[in-house]
Backbone as CSV, one residue per row, in Angstrom:
resi,resn,N_x,N_y,N_z,CA_x,CA_y,CA_z,C_x,C_y,C_z
1,MET,-2.432,15.935,40.966,-1.502,15.584,39.894,-1.778,14.185,39.356
2,TYR,-2.127,13.277,40.266,-2.405,11.903,39.848,-3.597,11.858,38.894
3,ALA,-4.634,12.661,39.191,-5.824,12.682,38.346,-5.484,13.191,36.952
4,GLU,-4.633,14.224,36.876,-4.244,14.762,35.570,-3.489,13.725,34.742
5,VAL,-2.607,12.983,35.405,-1.862,11.926,34.704,-2.811,10.858,34.186
6,MET,-3.786,10.482,35.017,-4.761,9.466,34.620,-5.589,9.929,33.421
7,ILE,-6.027,11.201,33.458,-6.823,11.738,32.350,-5.994,11.776,31.069
8,ALA,-4.752,12.258,31.171,-3.885,12.340,30.002,-3.604,10.955,29.429
9,THR,-3.362,9.990,30.317,-3.061,8.632,29.867,-4.273,7.992,29.203
10,ASN,-5.438,8.158,29.835,-6.671,7.612,29.255,-6.974,8.253,27.900
11,THR,-6.775,9.559,27.811,-7.011,10.264,26.548,-6.089,9.734,25.462
12,PHE,-4.822,9.560,25.800,-3.821,9.045,24.870,-4.211,7.659,24.370
13,PHE,-4.589,6.797,25.308,-4.966,5.429,24.965,-6.253,5.412,24.126
14,ASN,-7.261,6.179,24.547,-8.527,6.211,23.814,-8.339,6.705,22.381
15,TYR,-7.524,7.735,22.231,-7.295,8.279,20.889,-6.634,7.242,19.982
16,THR,-5.699,6.487,20.532,-5.018,5.457,19.745,-5.987,4.382,19.275
17,VAL,-6.875,3.962,20.161,-7.869,2.943,19.812,-8.815,3.464,18.725
18,LEU,-9.262,4.706,18.884,-10.164,5.298,17.895,-9.469,5.511,16.549
19,ALA,-8.216,5.931,16.598,-7.460,6.146,15.360,-7.255,4.832,14.615
20,PHE,-7.062,3.758,15.364,-6.933,2.426,14.757,-8.203,2.078,13.983
21,ALA,-9.356,2.232,14.638,-10.633,1.929,13.983,-10.870,2.844,12.790
22,ASN,-10.530,4.107,12.942,-10.745,5.094,11.889,-9.952,4.758,10.629
23,ARG,-8.720,4.288,10.820,-7.859,4.027,9.665,-8.097,2.651,9.073
24,ILE,-8.160,1.627,9.924,-8.353,0.257,9.430,-9.706,0.126,8.739
25,GLY,-10.727,0.827,9.249,-12.064,0.725,8.666,-12.322,1.699,7.532
26,TRP,-11.281,2.470,7.136,-11.415,3.473,6.072,-12.570,4.449,6.372
27,ILE,-12.787,4.722,7.653,-13.882,5.608,8.045,-13.495,7.059,7.783
28,GLU,-12.269,7.387,8.050,-11.677,8.694,7.779,-12.471,9.840,8.375
29,ASN,-12.853,9.716,9.620,-13.480,10.853,10.290,-12.405,11.849,10.700
30,GLN,-12.798,13.088,10.945,-11.832,14.129,11.267,-11.204,13.879,12.641
31,LYS,-9.911,14.165,12.732,-9.145,13.851,13.940,-9.618,14.652,15.152
32,ARG,-10.179,15.838,14.921,-10.615,16.648,16.070,-11.757,15.974,16.821
33,TYR,-12.599,15.226,16.108,-13.674,14.501,16.779,-13.110,13.322,17.583
34,LEU,-12.085,12.690,17.029,-11.455,11.584,17.757,-10.807,12.098,19.040
35,LEU,-10.130,13.244,18.947,-9.456,13.808,20.117,-10.459,14.264,21.170
36,LEU,-11.529,14.925,20.744,-12.574,15.353,21.677,-13.197,14.149,22.368
37,SER,-13.463,13.112,21.597,-14.050,11.890,22.146,-13.118,11.241,23.159
38,ALA,-11.838,11.152,22.798,-10.856,10.506,23.676,-10.723,11.265,24.999
39,PHE,-10.700,12.607,24.915,-10.559,13.420,26.125,-11.802,13.313,27.011
40,THR,-12.985,13.398,26.394,-14.236,13.305,27.160,-14.328,11.967,27.879
41,ALA,-14.032,10.894,27.164,-14.082,9.561,27.771,-13.045,9.427,28.881
42,GLY,-11.879,10.052,28.674,-10.834,10.002,29.704,-11.257,10.685,30.986
43,VAL,-11.896,11.849,30.859,-12.369,12.594,32.035,-13.458,11.816,32.767
44,VAL,-14.430,11.298,32.008,-15.534,10.538,32.613,-15.009,9.298,33.327
45,THR,-14.065,8.610,32.699,-13.505,7.388,33.290,-12.836,7.670,34.623
46,VAL,-12.067,8.760,34.706,-11.338,9.084,35.931,-12.299,9.548,37.030
47,ILE,-13.278,10.379,36.669,-14.203,10.918,37.682,-15.127,9.838,38.242
48,PHE,-15.606,8.962,37.365,-16.582,7.957,37.803,-16.000,6.531,37.770
49,SER,-14.714,6.418,38.041,-14.044,5.121,37.944,-14.558,4.090,38.951
50,HIS,-15.221,4.541,40.017,-15.696,3.610,41.041,-17.038,2.972,40.677
51,HIS,-17.628,3.401,39.551,-18.887,2.814,39.105,-18.632,1.733,38.053
52,VAL,-19.249,0.586,38.206,-19.032,-0.532,37.291,-19.505,-0.195,35.887
53,MET,-20.628,0.527,35.793,-21.214,0.824,34.482,-20.433,1.876,33.700
54,THR,-19.464,2.507,34.365,-18.692,3.557,33.699,-18.001,3.045,32.443
55,LEU,-17.465,1.820,32.504,-16.747,1.238,31.368,-17.625,1.166,30.125
56,PHE,-18.856,0.670,30.305,-19.767,0.530,29.167,-20.264,1.905,28.691
57,PHE,-20.563,2.777,29.640,-21.055,4.107,29.284,-20.020,4.895,28.490
58,THR,-18.767,4.899,28.983,-17.733,5.687,28.315,-17.401,5.117,26.934
59,PHE,-17.506,3.798,26.782,-17.213,3.191,25.471,-18.190,3.717,24.418
60,PHE,-19.472,3.662,24.718,-20.466,4.095,23.741,-20.502,5.624,23.620
61,LEU,-20.181,6.335,24.702,-20.053,7.795,24.625,-18.905,8.159,23.692
62,MET,-17.809,7.442,23.829,-16.633,7.683,23.003,-16.937,7.432,21.531
63,ILE,-17.620,6.328,21.237,-17.995,6.001,19.855,-18.936,7.063,19.292
64,GLY,-19.901,7.481,20.109,-20.884,8.457,19.654,-20.260,9.789,19.272
65,ILE,-19.357,10.283,20.120,-18.716,11.569,19.839,-17.753,11.456,18.654
66,ALA,-17.004,10.365,18.607,-15.974,10.210,17.574,-16.563,10.020,16.181
67,PHE,-17.655,9.279,16.093,-18.135,8.877,14.765,-19.578,9.307,14.474
68,TRP,-20.051,10.343,15.149,-21.442,10.762,14.929,-21.677,11.255,13.499
69,LYS,-20.627,11.734,12.847,-20.783,12.196,11.468,-20.686,11.050,10.462
70,LYS,-20.372,9.864,10.945,-20.238,8.697,10.069,-21.201,7.604,10.539
71,ARG,-22.455,7.981,10.733,-23.432,7.050,11.315,-23.637,5.799,10.473
72,SER,-23.442,5.893,9.166,-23.616,4.719,8.309,-22.548,3.667,8.567
73,GLN,-21.453,4.066,9.224,-20.362,3.127,9.485,-20.171,2.888,10.981
74,ILE,-21.205,3.182,11.762,-21.080,3.109,13.212,-20.854,1.684,13.701
75,VAL,-21.494,0.689,13.054,-21.302,-0.712,13.471,-19.857,-1.125,13.259
76,LYS,-19.301,-0.719,12.108,-17.899,-1.019,11.829,-16.993,-0.348,12.862
77,ALA,-17.323,0.895,13.213,-16.516,1.631,14.184,-16.546,0.950,15.553
78,ILE,-17.731,0.495,15.978,-17.855,-0.195,17.269,-17.039,-1.482,17.270
79,THR,-17.167,-2.254,16.198,-16.459,-3.543,16.110,-14.957,-3.361,16.162
80,LEU,-14.444,-2.439,15.351,-12.997,-2.245,15.279,-12.436,-1.621,16.557
81,THR,-13.195,-0.709,17.163,-12.746,-0.113,18.423,-12.702,-1.164,19.522
82,LEU,-13.711,-2.024,19.533,-13.750,-3.105,20.523,-12.590,-4.074,20.316
83,LEU,-12.320,-4.429,19.065,-11.195,-5.327,18.767,-9.865,-4.710,19.184
84,ALA,-9.706,-3.417,18.915,-8.476,-2.730,19.297,-8.318,-2.710,20.814
85,SER,-9.418,-2.500,21.526,-9.383,-2.468,22.993,-9.016,-3.836,23.556
86,ILE,-9.588,-4.889,22.953,-9.279,-6.251,23.404,-7.812,-6.584,23.148
87,PHE,-7.325,-6.192,21.958,-5.915,-6.437,21.635,-5.005,-5.733,22.634
88,ALA,-5.288,-4.444,22.886,-4.461,-3.675,23.814,-4.563,-4.238,25.229
89,GLY,-5.784,-4.634,25.624,-5.971,-5.210,26.958,-5.209,-6.501,27.130
90,GLY,-5.233,-7.353,26.101,-4.483,-8.612,26.158,-2.993,-8.373,26.226
91,LEU,-2.518,-7.392,25.475,-1.097,-7.054,25.495,-0.673,-6.581,26.870
92,LEU,-1.491,-5.722,27.478,-1.153,-5.189,28.795,-1.235,-6.260,29.881
93,THR,-2.181,-7.176,29.757,-2.294,-8.274,30.718,-1.037,-9.140,30.694
94,ALA,-0.500,-9.339,29.490,0.686,-10.192,29.330,1.923,-9.576,29.972
95,ILE,2.018,-8.240,29.931,3.229,-7.603,30.460,3.060,-7.092,31.889
96,ALA,1.848,-7.162,32.424,1.577,-6.619,33.765,2.511,-7.155,34.851
97,PRO,2.841,-8.473,34.868,3.731,-8.986,35.931,5.088,-8.296,35.985
98,MET,5.514,-7.673,34.898,6.815,-7.007,34.864,6.799,-5.709,35.666
99,TYR,5.600,-5.213,36.046,5.488,-3.920,36.709,4.966,-4.034,38.144
100,THR,5.105,-5.207,38.730,4.570,-5.411,40.092,5.233,-4.509,41.125
101,ASN,6.489,-4.145,40.922,7.197,-3.314,41.899,7.311,-1.852,41.467
102,SER,6.558,-1.479,40.446,6.628,-0.107,39.934,5.523,0.749,40.535
103,SER,5.720,2.052,40.508,4.687,2.965,40.993,3.514,2.972,40.014
104,ASN,2.356,3.351,40.518,1.164,3.359,39.674,1.303,4.298,38.484
105,THR,1.847,5.493,38.731,1.990,6.462,37.635,2.925,5.938,36.558
106,PHE,4.060,5.403,36.966,5.021,4.845,36.001,4.393,3.714,35.202
107,MET,3.668,2.851,35.877,3.037,1.712,35.220,1.977,2.167,34.218
108,ILE,1.156,3.133,34.616,0.074,3.602,33.741,0.630,4.247,32.477
109,VAL,1.622,5.114,32.648,2.226,5.779,31.490,2.871,4.763,30.563
110,ASN,3.586,3.789,31.129,4.217,2.746,30.314,3.185,1.904,29.590
111,PHE,2.107,1.575,30.271,1.041,0.791,29.653,0.466,1.526,28.436
112,ALA,0.247,2.833,28.607,-0.313,3.620,27.504,0.629,3.634,26.310
113,LEU,1.916,3.818,26.567,2.894,3.861,25.478,3.020,2.506,24.781
114,ILE,3.023,1.431,25.561,3.153,0.088,24.986,1.919,-0.269,24.163
115,ALA,0.741,0.042,24.694,-0.500,-0.236,23.962,-0.550,0.561,22.666
116,THR,-0.137,1.820,22.741,-0.121,2.671,21.551,0.840,2.118,20.508
117,GLY,2.032,1.738,20.951,3.012,1.166,20.031,2.517,-0.124,19.398
118,GLY,1.885,-0.970,20.202,1.354,-2.227,19.686,0.271,-2.009,18.641
119,LEU,-0.637,-1.063,18.903,-1.712,-0.768,17.947,-1.161,-0.120,16.683
120,TYR,-0.133,0.704,16.836,0.482,1.324,15.655,1.088,0.255,14.741
121,LEU,1.820,-0.677,15.335,2.435,-1.748,14.541,1.374,-2.642,13.916
122,LEU,0.298,-2.911,14.670,-0.788,-3.727,14.133,-1.455,-3.026,12.959
123,THR,-1.687,-1.715,13.096,-2.289,-0.940,12.005,-1.428,-1.018,10.755
124,LYS,-0.141,-0.795,10.939,0.781,-0.816,9.800,0.811,-2.184,9.143
125,HIS,0.802,-3.244,9.959,0.856,-4.607,9.424,-0.415,-4.944,8.651
126,VAL,-1.570,-4.598,9.212,-2.847,-4.902,8.554,-2.970,-4.157,7.229
127,LEU,-2.596,-2.889,7.214,-2.702,-2.108,5.987,-1.755,-2.619,4.908
128,HIS,-0.595,-3.079,5.300,0.330,-3.637,4.318,-0.158,-4.987,3.817
129,LEU,-0.839,-5.744,4.664,-1.443,-6.994,4.204,-2.526,-6.710,3.169
130,ASN,-3.265,-5.626,3.364,-4.291,-5.251,2.379,-3.672,-5.034,1.012
131,ILE,-2.500,-4.414,0.993,-1.820,-4.190,-0.280,-1.334,-5.503,-0.864
132,ALA,-0.700,-6.323,-0.037,-0.117,-7.571,-0.516,-1.155,-8.526,-1.088
133,HIS,-2.392,-8.480,-0.553,-3.436,-9.411,-0.989,-4.442,-8.762,-1.945
134,SER,-4.066,-7.632,-2.515,-4.980,-6.951,-3.439,-4.269,-6.584,-4.734
135,ASP,-3.436,-7.501,-5.228,-2.614,-7.202,-6.409,-3.436,-6.711,-7.588
136,ARG,-4.592,-7.294,-7.800,-5.389,-6.920,-8.965,-5.902,-5.492,-8.874
137,GLU,-6.039,-5.008,-7.665,-6.547,-3.657,-7.487,-5.433,-2.622,-7.559
138,LEU,-4.184,-3.074,-7.545,-3.093,-2.146,-7.379,-2.503,-1.637,-8.681
139,LEU,-3.007,-2.102,-9.812,-2.521,-1.629,-11.100,-3.481,-0.552,-11.591
140,TYR,-3.004,0.665,-11.647,-3.880,1.789,-11.929,-3.448,2.545,-13.184
141,SER,-4.432,2.989,-13.952,-4.180,3.936,-15.024,-4.260,5.328,-14.422
142,SER,-3.378,6.192,-14.859,-3.344,7.528,-14.264,-2.859,8.547,-15.281
143,ASN,-3.044,9.801,-14.935,-2.554,10.905,-15.762,-1.785,11.875,-14.880
144,VAL,-0.515,12.044,-15.196,0.332,12.933,-14.413,0.659,14.168,-15.242
145,THR,0.672,15.311,-14.584,0.981,16.574,-15.262,2.291,17.133,-14.719
146,LEU,3.235,17.344,-15.636,4.542,17.890,-15.303,4.859,19.031,-16.267
147,PHE,5.185,20.198,-15.720,5.569,21.349,-16.538,4.545,21.624,-17.643
148,GLY,3.263,21.454,-17.320,2.195,21.752,-18.261,1.872,20.645,-19.233
149,ASN,2.630,19.555,-19.201,2.389,18.418,-20.095,1.795,17.252,-19.322
150,THR,0.817,16.580,-19.921,0.155,15.446,-19.263,0.516,14.147,-19.959
151,LYS,0.789,13.119,-19.152,1.169,11.808,-19.670,0.361,10.728,-18.964
152,GLU,-0.156,9.773,-19.743,-0.877,8.639,-19.145,0.128,7.575,-18.724
153,LEU,0.002,7.125,-17.491,0.922,6.124,-16.943,0.130,5.002,-16.284
154,THR,0.673,3.794,-16.354,0.117,2.663,-15.615,1.035,2.405,-14.434
155,LEU,0.484,2.501,-13.245,1.298,2.436,-12.031,0.919,1.264,-11.134
156,PHE,1.898,0.808,-10.382,1.722,-0.273,-9.419,2.035,0.265,-8.029
157,ILE,1.146,0.029,-7.076,1.409,0.475,-5.712,2.280,-0.556,-5.003
158,ASP,3.398,-0.101,-4.491,4.374,-0.985,-3.852,4.356,-0.759,-2.340
159,SER,4.012,-1.812,-1.594,3.964,-1.694,-0.130,5.337,-1.421,0.460
160,GLY,6.396,-1.714,-0.299,7.754,-1.494,0.201,8.279,-0.099,-0.059
161,ASN,7.558,0.688,-0.855,8.015,2.041,-1.153,7.494,3.011,-0.103
162,GLU,8.349,3.368,0.835,7.984,4.323,1.881,8.870,5.562,1.830
163,CYS,9.471,5.786,0.675,10.378,6.925,0.509,9.597,8.240,0.554
164,LYS,10.133,9.209,1.295,9.504,10.529,1.385,10.558,11.617,1.249
165,GLU,10.106,12.758,0.745,10.977,13.923,0.671,11.172,14.430,2.100
166,PRO,12.413,14.549,2.570,12.655,14.780,4.000,12.117,16.090,4.564
167,LEU,12.066,17.155,3.775,11.622,18.445,4.310,10.109,18.546,4.423
168,SER,9.415,18.145,3.381,7.952,18.259,3.366,7.247,16.991,3.817
169,ASN,7.983,15.891,3.897,7.413,14.577,4.217,6.432,14.111,3.137
170,ALA,6.559,14.671,1.940,5.681,14.308,0.827,6.116,12.965,0.239
171,PRO,5.159,12.159,-0.259,5.497,10.848,-0.820,6.326,10.965,-2.096
172,VAL,7.161,9.959,-2.312,8.002,9.908,-3.504,7.610,8.681,-4.325
173,HIS,7.332,8.896,-5.598,6.958,7.830,-6.522,8.082,7.642,-7.544
174,PHE,8.222,6.427,-8.055,9.302,6.124,-8.987,8.712,5.774,-10.358
175,VAL,9.203,6.440,-11.397,8.690,6.255,-12.752,9.869,6.042,-13.705
176,ALA,9.692,5.140,-14.673,10.739,4.869,-15.654,11.038,6.117,-16.469
177,ALA,12.323,6.396,-16.630,12.730,7.608,-17.343,12.197,7.639,-18.766
178,GLU,12.172,6.495,-19.426,11.791,6.470,-20.844,10.378,6.972,-21.095
179,VAL,9.466,6.774,-20.118,8.087,7.208,-20.347,7.905,8.699,-20.072
180,LEU,8.906,9.312,-19.428,8.823,10.743,-19.153,9.575,11.578,-20.184
181,GLN,10.280,10.906,-21.069,10.961,11.640,-22.124,9.909,12.247,-23.052
182,GLY,10.016,13.495,-23.299,9.007,14.183,-24.091,8.011,14.917,-23.222
183,VAL,7.935,14.530,-21.958,7.069,15.234,-21.003,7.878,16.317,-20.289
184,LEU,9.077,15.925,-19.833,9.959,16.887,-19.187,10.657,17.749,-20.239
185,PRO,11.019,18.974,-19.878,11.848,19.774,-20.778,13.125,19.012,-21.122
186,GLU,13.557,19.072,-22.359,14.675,18.263,-22.832,15.939,18.473,-22.001
187,SER,16.254,19.741,-21.692,17.485,20.020,-20.930,17.427,19.417,-19.532
188,LEU,16.241,19.449,-18.903,16.077,18.882,-17.567,16.142,17.372,-17.614
189,PHE,15.478,16.776,-18.601,15.508,15.312,-18.738,16.939,14.816,-18.913
190,ARG,17.703,15.500,-19.742,19.077,15.091,-20.006,19.938,15.234,-18.750
191,ALA,19.755,16.340,-18.018,20.554,16.576,-16.817,20.265,15.533,-15.736
192,ILE,18.982,15.208,-15.532,18.631,14.210,-14.507,19.084,12.816,-14.944
193,SER,18.968,12.520,-16.224,19.394,11.209,-16.730,20.886,10.984,-16.513
194,ASN,21.668,12.065,-16.519,23.121,11.958,-16.345,23.553,12.103,-14.889
195,TRP,22.569,12.227,-13.989,22.881,12.388,-12.559,23.603,11.158,-12.029
196,GLU,24.614,11.372,-11.195,25.454,10.266,-10.724,25.153,9.832,-9.295
197,PHE,23.975,10.183,-8.781,23.507,9.692,-7.476,24.370,10.144,-6.301
198,GLU,25.036,11.268,-6.428,25.811,11.814,-5.328,25.320,13.231,-5.039
199,LYS,25.219,13.544,-3.751,24.620,14.814,-3.340,25.357,16.030,-3.884
200,ASN,26.676,15.964,-3.914,27.462,17.141,-4.258,28.068,17.084,-5.656
201,VAL,27.574,16.178,-6.470,28.101,16.056,-7.827,27.005,16.382,-8.832
202,GLY,27.282,17.295,-9.729,26.365,17.559,-10.828,25.285,18.573,-10.551
203,LEU,25.245,19.176,-9.364,24.207,20.168,-9.063,24.270,21.352,-10.023
204,ASP,25.476,21.706,-10.440,25.629,22.837,-11.336,25.120,22.542,-12.745
205,LYS,24.857,21.266,-13.047,24.397,20.881,-14.375,22.870,20.905,-14.497
206,LEU,22.185,21.100,-13.364,20.724,21.154,-13.408,20.281,22.546,-13.831
207,PRO,19.367,22.633,-14.787,18.905,23.949,-15.255,18.315,24.772,-14.116
208,LYS,18.842,25.967,-13.949,18.427,26.809,-12.808,16.963,27.225,-12.883
209,GLU,16.408,27.303,-14.080,15.019,27.757,-14.201,14.012,26.745,-13.649
210,TYR,14.465,25.510,-13.412,13.566,24.485,-12.892,13.878,24.135,-11.431
211,ALA,14.786,24.899,-10.814,15.265,24.556,-9.477,14.148,24.483,-8.441
212,SER,13.128,25.341,-8.563,12.052,25.360,-7.560,11.201,24.093,-7.599
213,LYS,11.284,23.336,-8.686,10.500,22.114,-8.838,11.292,20.859,-8.465
214,LEU,12.550,21.045,-8.067,13.434,19.904,-7.828,13.843,19.825,-6.358
215,ARG,14.036,18.608,-5.882,14.519,18.370,-4.525,15.525,17.222,-4.521
216,LEU,16.515,17.344,-3.647,17.427,16.221,-3.417,16.771,15.279,-2.415
217,ILE,16.698,14.000,-2.758,16.019,13.022,-1.909,16.962,11.859,-1.610
218,PRO,17.182,11.538,-0.340,18.058,10.410,-0.007,17.318,9.080,-0.145
219,ILE,17.972,8.087,-0.692,17.425,6.731,-0.771,18.503,5.739,-0.370
220,SER,18.078,4.528,-0.024,19.025,3.460,0.291,19.106,2.510,-0.890
221,THR,20.301,2.176,-1.300,20.490,1.261,-2.417,20.329,-0.181,-1.935
222,ILE,20.354,-1.125,-2.873,20.249,-2.543,-2.521,21.383,-2.951,-1.590
223,GLN,22.530,-2.299,-1.747,23.691,-2.600,-0.899,23.629,-1.852,0.444
224,LYS,22.473,-1.255,0.738,22.244,-0.523,1.981,23.101,0.736,2.077
225,GLU,23.557,1.226,0.944,24.312,2.457,0.932,23.374,3.630,0.639
226,LYS,23.725,4.805,1.164,22.884,5.983,0.969,23.268,6.677,-0.335
227,ALA,22.276,6.996,-1.137,22.496,7.726,-2.384,21.501,8.880,-2.457
228,TRP,21.771,9.802,-3.353,20.906,10.965,-3.519,20.345,10.989,-4.929
229,VAL,19.050,11.209,-5.044,18.396,11.267,-6.348,17.641,12.589,-6.466
230,ILE,17.231,12.904,-7.681,16.495,14.146,-7.938,14.997,13.862,-7.943
231,GLY,14.264,14.542,-7.090,12.815,14.444,-7.074,12.207,15.590,-7.858
232,ILE,11.229,15.285,-8.694,10.564,16.297,-9.512,9.148,16.502,-8.980
233,LYS,8.808,17.707,-8.621,7.481,17.992,-8.081,6.460,18.024,-9.218
234,TYR,5.436,17.175,-9.130,4.419,17.163,-10.177,3.313,18.163,-9.841
235,GLU,2.651,18.628,-10.891,1.589,19.610,-10.708,0.264,18.952,-10.319
236,GLN,-0.008,17.809,-10.941,-1.238,17.079,-10.641,-1.062,15.621,-11.057
237,TRP,-1.689,14.732,-10.296,-1.644,13.312,-10.634,-3.022,12.722,-10.339
238,ILE,-3.744,12.368,-11.392,-5.091,11.829,-11.257,-5.057,10.318,-11.405
239,VAL,-5.531,9.617,-10.379,-5.597,8.149,-10.382,-7.030,7.742,-10.054
240,ASN,-7.686,6.998,-10.964,-9.085,6.596,-10.743,-9.982,7.797,-10.410
241,ASP,-9.790,8.863,-11.151,-10.569,10.098,-10.983,-10.322,10.804,-9.659
242,LEU,-9.285,10.392,-8.939,-8.939,11.028,-7.677,-7.540,11.622,-7.784
243,ALA,-7.369,12.820,-7.239,-6.067,13.480,-7.284,-5.207,13.029,-6.104
244,LEU,-4.001,12.557,-6.399,-3.069,12.187,-5.340,-2.584,13.438,-4.614
245,PRO,-2.184,13.295,-3.350,-1.596,14.441,-2.649,-0.319,14.890,-3.361
246,LYS,0.096,16.102,-3.098,1.325,16.619,-3.689,2.511,15.739,-3.301
247,GLY,3.414,15.549,-4.245,4.571,14.708,-3.985,5.624,14.877,-5.067
248,TYR,6.513,13.886,-5.162,7.642,13.976,-6.081,7.787,12.688,-6.885
249,ILE,8.345,12.845,-8.078,8.655,11.708,-8.948,10.172,11.589,-9.052
250,VAL,10.652,10.368,-8.913,12.064,10.076,-9.165,12.136,9.196,-10.403
251,MET,12.946,9.580,-11.361,13.088,8.792,-12.588,14.044,7.627,-12.346
252,THR,13.677,6.460,-12.849,14.557,5.292,-12.798,14.990,4.932,-14.210
253,ARG,16.101,4.217,-14.304,16.674,3.955,-15.614,16.207,2.651,-16.238
254,VAL,15.621,1.772,-15.448,15.216,0.466,-15.969,13.723,0.263,-15.734
255,LYS,12.941,0.129,-16.822,11.501,-0.038,-16.696,11.099,-1.482,-16.440
256,ASP,11.819,-2.442,-17.024,11.363,-3.840,-16.973,11.450,-4.470,-15.592
257,LYS,11.943,-3.729,-14.597,11.990,-4.262,-13.230,10.698,-3.986,-12.460
258,PHE,9.807,-3.158,-13.012,8.565,-2.868,-12.321,7.585,-4.025,-12.492
259,PRO,6.790,-4.343,-11.455,5.808,-5.447,-11.533,4.730,-5.184,-12.569
260,HIS,4.227,-6.247,-13.158,3.069,-6.202,-14.058,3.267,-5.293,-15.270
261,GLY,4.508,-5.052,-15.640,4.766,-4.203,-16.797,4.390,-2.753,-16.578
262,ALA,4.323,-2.326,-15.340,3.925,-0.951,-15.030,5.002,0.040,-15.450
263,ASP,4.599,1.290,-15.582,5.541,2.357,-15.916,6.298,2.852,-14.694
264,GLY,5.830,2.474,-13.517,6.483,2.911,-12.296,5.734,2.418,-11.074
265,ILE,6.199,2.818,-9.897,5.557,2.401,-8.650,5.172,3.627,-7.823
266,LEU,3.978,3.565,-7.268,3.493,4.628,-6.396,3.931,4.373,-4.958
267,HIS,3.963,5.417,-4.180,4.255,5.308,-2.750,3.169,4.470,-2.076
268,SER,3.537,3.713,-1.046,2.583,2.826,-0.372,1.372,3.580,0.172
269,SER,1.551,4.841,0.577,0.441,5.614,1.133,-0.646,5.887,0.104
270,SER,-0.326,5.744,-1.182,-1.322,5.983,-2.231,-2.493,5.021,-2.088
271,TYR,-2.205,3.795,-1.661,-3.267,2.806,-1.482,-4.245,3.263,-0.406
272,PHE,-3.717,3.725,0.726,-4.568,4.172,1.825,-5.402,5.372,1.378
273,TYR,-4.759,6.286,0.688,-5.425,7.513,0.245,-6.552,7.213,-0.741
274,LEU,-6.264,6.394,-1.748,-7.268,6.076,-2.766,-8.386,5.205,-2.198
275,LYS,-8.029,4.266,-1.340,-9.020,3.364,-0.762,-10.000,4.115,0.130
276,LYS,-9.477,5.003,0.960,-10.344,5.739,1.878,-11.329,6.622,1.130
277,ARG,-10.860,7.256,0.059,-11.740,8.135,-0.680,-12.721,7.385,-1.553
278,SER,-12.413,6.145,-1.899,-13.322,5.364,-2.716,-14.508,4.816,-1.918
279,VAL,-14.406,4.839,-0.567,-15.490,4.313,0.261,-16.249,5.428,0.969
280,LYS,-15.976,6.674,0.602,-16.687,7.780,1.258,-18.172,7.733,0.934
C-alpha cells in the first residue's frame, strides 16, 4: 500500500510540474503525454529510489516522454520544468519542520497537495502578469458572428474578467450594446436592453424563438452583490485569424468605460488561447 501511495503522489507531483512548464512556455503538448510521463517517472522513482542516479534519469525520461512531439521547444521545457521543481522543492523545504511528528504517508500526500497548490498559484500569477505587461498586444480587431450577421469589433483582453457560464464553463465576454444593435434581431436586442438584472424578472419578455441561444449568467456587481445577466451564444468569433472557443456575449450599457476605446472586453483566457496558438 505504501508503494502505491508513493507512486500516486509522485505521479501527481510530476504532472503538476510538467503542466506548469507546458502552460507557462506556451508549449501546449497534449495532456495524455504529460500524464504518461508523470506516471512512468513516478514508477521508476519508487522502484529505483535507492540509486543516486535515479533522480537525474527520471527527470530526463520524464521530459523525453512528455515533450517528444515538441522537440523544437525541448530546451524551454527542460528549463521551466527544472524551475518548477526548484520552486516546489524550496516550498516543501520551508514547511518540512511542521511535519516532524507526522506519518510518512500523511506528510507525502500533504507535500504533493501543497506543491501542486503553490505551482497552480504561481502559474496563474505569471500568466496574469503577461497580460498586465502586454497592453499593446491586447487590443485586437475581430469579427463576431451572431444570428448569421457578422460585426467587426475592437476588443481588449481584461485579466480581471474571469466570468464563465456556470453550466458549460464557457468564457463570457462583455460587449457594448450599441455596437451590437443591428446585429441582433431587433426584438431580442430590445428585450435584453430592458433586462433588469434579476433572475426571475423579465424572462417572459425574451423572445422564445431565441431561447436556445440564451443563458442566465450570474455576475458580481461593484457593490459585491449578485446579479443575473443574459448571455448570448455566438456562432463564431475570429480574432487575429484564430477562432475563439465557444462562449457567450453579455451586452453592457456603457461603452466609454472600456479601456483604449474598445468595443468590449474579452475573457482573460482568450490571451492564453491566442498566445499558445500563435507560437505553434
